């Protein structure tokens, strides 16, 4: 491996990666790859592009570039990803936390709660964030995947909430006990037809079961809302993330479950992203 500067490596790498994932995303990902490989900050990388890339750093950057050329998500390559201002461990076992889901967090935090449950927690990003933001709350996070629960446990540990978060292997409500004043979920909601059209980063590298329940994409909501009533404390709230075209259908399931104040909320891009409701007092 010949010695080269950071800038020279970056230009050569961009020429390889841009045709595969597009120039803007390639430039961003290469910056993050170089930051990881060199240990330099974004600002230092910018001014330090004339510095020599050490052989160790170059080998690391090459390995990460090779992975990204296969469409592996950068979050999985780096092994962690930011969500609501915190860094979460990620792997192929769970969905990469998405900025869309921060809408659910903001809505959940807009009102008090002390006992929450997150159904289908995956990496634990939602449950861990909510408990980290509310030091007096406790919660339960469930998932049907034990590998996901292991990841959620690591993230709870990382952010100091493990003592307040119980983890349970469960298929939606089956085996769950207790009553909650906040029920949240980002369930699989992509329809079978839409799933086929998703990016290879998603279909080849993220767990299919976390993204699509098959069919019309609504079956997880039918299970969650169909069973929600006994688990909600009086005036307790339920919030679920949805796909942009599912607001009306999911709001209908909330109403059918007897919830009131049912509302559809848009994300920062103006797309419908969350449905909320609460149990009547
Ligand atoms: N927003 C995700 C995507 O389209 C889907 C998340 C989910 O199904 N819960 O990639």
Coordinates of C-alpha atoms and ligand atoms in Angstrom, one line a residue:
X1 CA 0.0 0.0 0.0
X2 CA 1.6 3.3 -1.1
X3 CA 1.5 6.3 1.2
X4 CA -0.9 9.0 0.2
X5 CA -2.5 12.1 1.7
X6 CA -6.0 12.1 3.2
X7 CA -7.2 14.3 0.3
X8 CA -5.8 12.0 -2.4
X9 CA -7.4 8.9 -0.8
X10 CA -10.7 10.8 -0.4
X11 CA -10.7 11.8 -4.1
X12 CA -9.9 8.3 -5.4
X13 CA -12.5 6.8 -3.0
X14 CA -15.2 9.2 -4.1
X15 CA -14.6 8.3 -7.8
X16 CA -15.4 4.7 -6.8
X17 CA -18.2 5.2 -4.4
X18 CA -20.2 8.0 -6.1
X19 CA -21.3 5.9 -9.1
X20 CA -22.7 3.3 -6.7
X21 CA -24.6 5.4 -4.1
X22 CA -24.6 8.9 -5.5
X23 CA -22.2 11.8 -5.1
X24 CA -23.8 13.5 -2.0
X25 CA -24.1 10.4 0.1
X26 CA -20.7 9.2 -1.0
X27 CA -19.0 12.4 0.1
X28 CA -20.8 12.3 3.4
X29 CA -20.0 8.7 4.1
X30 CA -16.3 9.1 3.1
X31 CA -16.0 11.9 5.6
X32 CA -17.4 9.7 8.3
X33 CA -15.2 6.8 7.3
X34 CA -12.1 9.0 7.4
X35 CA -13.1 10.4 10.8
X36 CA -13.4 6.9 12.1
X37 CA -10.1 5.6 10.5
X38 CA -8.0 8.6 11.4
X39 CA -9.6 9.7 14.7
X40 CA -9.7 13.2 13.4
X41 CA -12.7 15.6 13.8
X42 CA -14.7 16.8 10.8
X43 CA -13.1 20.2 11.1
X44 CA -9.5 18.8 11.3
X45 CA -10.2 16.6 8.3
X46 CA -11.2 19.6 6.3
X47 CA -8.0 21.5 6.9
X48 CA -5.8 18.4 7.2
X49 CA -6.4 16.9 3.8
X50 CA -2.7 17.4 2.9
X51 CA -1.7 15.2 5.8
X52 CA -0.4 11.7 5.2
X53 CA -2.9 8.8 5.8
X54 CA -1.0 6.3 8.0
X55 CA -1.0 2.7 6.6
X56 CA -3.2 1.5 9.5
X57 CA -5.8 4.3 8.9
X58 CA -5.7 3.6 5.2
X59 CA -6.3 -0.1 5.7
X60 CA -9.3 0.6 8.0
X61 CA -10.7 3.2 5.5
X62 CA -10.3 0.7 2.6
X63 CA -12.1 -2.0 4.5
X64 CA -15.0 0.4 5.3
X65 CA -15.1 1.6 1.7
X66 CA -15.2 -2.0 0.4
X67 CA -18.2 -2.7 2.7
X68 CA -20.0 0.5 1.6
X69 CA -19.5 -0.5 -2.0
X70 CA -21.6 -3.6 -1.3
X71 CA -24.4 -1.3 -0.1
X72 CA -24.0 -2.1 3.6
X73 CA -25.4 0.9 5.5
X74 CA -22.7 3.1 6.9
X75 CA -24.4 2.8 10.4
X76 CA -23.7 -0.9 10.4
X77 CA -20.1 -0.4 9.1
X78 CA -19.4 2.1 11.9
X79 CA -21.4 -0.1 14.4
X80 CA -23.1 2.9 15.9
X81 CA -25.5 5.7 14.8
X82 CA -26.8 8.9 16.3
X83 CA -30.5 9.2 17.3
X84 CA -31.9 12.1 19.2
X85 CA -28.5 13.3 20.2
X86 CA -27.2 9.9 21.5
X87 CA -25.1 7.2 19.8
X88 CA -26.6 3.7 19.6
X89 CA -24.9 0.4 18.9
X90 CA -26.3 -1.1 15.7
X91 CA -25.9 -4.3 13.8
X92 CA -27.7 -6.4 11.2
X93 CA -30.0 -7.6 13.9
X94 CA -32.0 -4.4 14.2
X95 CA -33.2 -1.5 12.1
X96 CA -30.8 1.5 12.0
X97 CA -32.5 4.3 14.1
X98 CA -33.9 6.8 11.6
X99 CA -34.4 10.6 12.0
X100 CA -38.1 10.0 11.1
X101 CA -38.6 8.3 14.5
X102 CA -37.4 11.4 16.4
X103 CA -40.9 12.8 15.6
X104 CA -42.3 10.0 17.8
X105 CA -39.9 10.9 20.6
X106 CA -40.8 14.6 20.5
X107 CA -44.5 13.8 20.7
X108 CA -44.0 11.3 23.6
X109 CA -41.9 13.8 25.5
X110 CA -44.5 16.5 25.1
X111 CA -46.5 15.1 28.0
X112 CA -45.6 13.4 31.3
X113 CA -45.3 9.7 31.7
X114 CA -43.9 7.4 34.4
X115 CA -44.4 3.8 33.1
X116 CA -43.8 3.2 29.4
X117 CA -43.7 0.2 27.1
X118 CA -42.0 0.0 23.7
X119 CA -43.3 -2.9 21.6
X120 CA -40.8 -4.2 19.0
X121 CA -38.0 -2.2 20.4
X122 CA -35.2 -3.4 18.0
X123 CA -32.0 -1.5 19.0
X124 CA -33.9 0.0 21.9
X125 CA -33.4 3.5 20.5
X126 CA -37.0 4.6 21.4
X127 CA -37.2 3.1 24.9
X128 CA -33.7 4.1 25.9
X129 CA -34.1 7.7 24.6
X130 CA -37.4 8.1 26.5
X131 CA -36.0 6.8 29.8
X132 CA -32.8 8.9 29.3
X133 CA -34.9 12.0 28.9
X134 CA -37.2 11.2 31.8
X135 CA -35.1 10.2 34.8
X136 CA -38.1 9.4 36.9
X137 CA -39.7 7.0 34.4
X138 CA -39.5 3.2 34.2
X139 CA -40.3 1.0 31.3
X140 CA -40.5 -2.3 29.4
X141 CA -39.2 -2.9 26.0
X142 CA -40.2 -6.1 24.1
X143 CA -39.1 -7.7 20.9
X144 CA -39.8 -11.1 19.2
X145 CA -36.0 -11.3 18.4
X146 CA -33.6 -12.2 21.2
X147 CA -30.7 -10.7 19.2
X148 CA -32.6 -7.4 19.1
X149 CA -33.1 -7.6 22.9
X150 CA -29.4 -8.2 23.4
X151 CA -28.7 -5.0 21.4
X152 CA -31.3 -3.1 23.3
X153 CA -29.7 -4.2 26.6
X154 CA -26.3 -3.0 25.4
X155 CA -27.8 0.4 24.5
X156 CA -29.7 0.7 27.8
X157 CA -26.3 0.0 29.5
X158 CA -24.5 2.5 27.4
X159 CA -27.0 5.3 28.3
X160 CA -27.3 4.5 31.9
X161 CA -31.0 3.4 31.9
X162 CA -30.6 -0.4 32.3
X163 CA -31.8 -0.3 35.9
X164 CA -35.1 1.2 34.8
X165 CA -35.8 -0.8 31.6
X166 CA -37.1 -4.4 31.7
X167 CA -36.6 -6.4 28.5
X168 CA -39.0 -9.1 27.4
X169 CA -39.1 -11.5 24.4
X170 CA -42.7 -11.2 23.2
X171 CA -44.9 -11.3 20.1
X172 CA -46.7 -7.9 20.6
X173 CA -49.0 -8.3 23.7
X174 CA -48.6 -12.0 24.2
X175 CA -47.1 -12.5 27.7
X176 CA -46.9 -8.8 28.6
X177 CA -48.3 -7.8 32.0
X178 CA -49.0 -4.5 33.6
X179 CA -50.6 -1.1 32.8
X180 CA -48.8 1.8 31.2
X181 CA -49.3 5.5 30.8
X182 CA -47.3 5.5 27.6
X183 CA -47.4 2.9 24.9
X184 CA -45.1 3.4 21.9
X185 CA -44.1 1.3 18.9
X186 CA -42.3 1.6 15.6
X187 CA -43.6 -1.7 14.2
X188 CA -42.9 -3.1 10.7
X189 CA -45.2 -1.2 8.5
X190 CA -44.0 -1.4 4.9
X191 CA -46.4 -3.2 2.6
X192 CA -45.2 -6.3 0.7
X193 CA -45.4 -4.3 -2.6
X194 CA -43.5 -1.3 -1.3
X195 CA -40.8 -3.5 0.3
X196 CA -39.7 -4.8 -3.1
X197 CA -38.9 -1.2 -4.1
X198 CA -36.8 -0.2 -1.1
X199 CA -33.0 0.5 -1.5
X200 CA -30.6 -2.4 -1.3
X201 CA -29.1 -0.8 1.9
X202 CA -32.5 -1.8 3.5
X203 CA -33.5 -5.0 1.7
X204 CA -30.1 -6.6 1.7
X205 CA -28.8 -5.5 5.1
X206 CA -31.6 -4.7 7.5
X207 CA -33.9 -7.4 9.1
X208 CA -36.9 -7.9 6.9
X209 CA -39.1 -8.7 9.9
X210 CA -38.4 -5.2 11.3
X211 CA -39.6 -3.5 8.1
X212 CA -42.6 -5.4 6.7
X213 CA -45.3 -7.6 8.2
X214 CA -46.2 -8.5 4.6
X215 CA -49.5 -7.9 3.0
X216 CA -50.9 -4.3 3.3
X217 CA -48.4 -3.4 6.0
X218 CA -51.1 -2.9 8.6
X219 CA -51.1 -6.2 10.4
X220 CA -48.8 -5.2 13.3
X221 CA -51.1 -2.2 14.0
X222 CA -54.1 -4.5 14.0
X223 CA -52.4 -6.6 16.7
X224 CA -51.1 -3.7 18.7
X225 CA -54.4 -1.6 18.7
X226 CA -56.6 -4.7 18.9
X227 CA -55.1 -5.6 22.2
X228 CA -54.2 -2.2 23.6
X229 CA -57.1 -1.4 25.9
X230 CA -56.3 -3.5 29.0
X231 CA -52.7 -2.2 29.0
X232 CA -53.5 1.5 29.2
X233 CA -53.9 3.4 32.4
X234 CA -56.7 6.0 32.5
X235 CA -55.7 8.8 30.2
X236 CA -52.6 6.8 29.2
X237 CA -51.4 7.6 25.7
X238 CA -50.5 5.4 22.7
X239 CA -48.2 6.6 19.9
X240 CA -47.1 4.6 16.9
X241 CA -44.9 5.5 13.9
X242 CA -46.6 5.0 10.5
X243 CA -45.8 5.2 6.8
X244 CA -46.8 8.4 5.1
X245 CA -50.0 6.9 3.5
X246 CA -51.2 5.0 6.6
X247 CA -52.6 7.9 8.7
X248 CA -56.3 7.3 8.0
X249 CA -56.2 3.5 8.3
X250 CA -54.2 3.5 11.6
X251 CA -56.3 6.4 13.1
X252 CA -59.3 4.2 12.3
X253 CA -57.7 1.3 14.3
X254 CA -57.2 3.7 17.3
X255 CA -60.8 4.8 17.2
X256 CA -62.0 1.2 16.9
X257 CA -59.9 0.4 20.0
X258 CA -61.9 3.1 21.9
X259 CA -59.1 5.6 22.1
X260 CA -60.0 9.3 22.1
X261 CA -58.2 12.5 20.9
X262 CA -56.9 10.5 17.9
X263 CA -54.5 12.6 15.8
X264 CA -52.1 12.1 12.9
X265 CA -48.9 14.0 13.1
X266 CA -46.4 15.0 10.4
X267 CA -42.6 14.7 10.6
X268 CA -40.1 17.4 9.7
X269 CA -40.6 16.7 6.0
X270 CA -44.3 17.3 6.3
X271 CA -45.1 13.6 5.8
X272 CA -47.6 11.8 8.1
X273 CA -45.4 9.9 10.6
X274 CA -47.1 9.3 13.9
X275 CA -50.7 8.5 15.1
X276 CA -51.5 9.2 18.7
X277 CA -54.5 8.7 21.0
X278 CA -55.4 8.2 24.6
X279 CA -57.6 6.2 26.8
X280 CA -60.7 8.1 27.9
X281 CA -60.6 9.2 31.6
Ligands
LIG1 N1 -39.2 4.1 7.8 C1 -38.7 2.8 7.5 C2 -38.3 2.7 6.1 O1 -39.1 2.9 5.2 C3 -39.7 1.7 7.9 C4 -39.7 1.5 9.3 C5 -40.6 0.5 9.8 O2 -41.2 -0.3 9.0 N2 -40.9 0.5 11.0 O3 -37.2 2.3 5.8

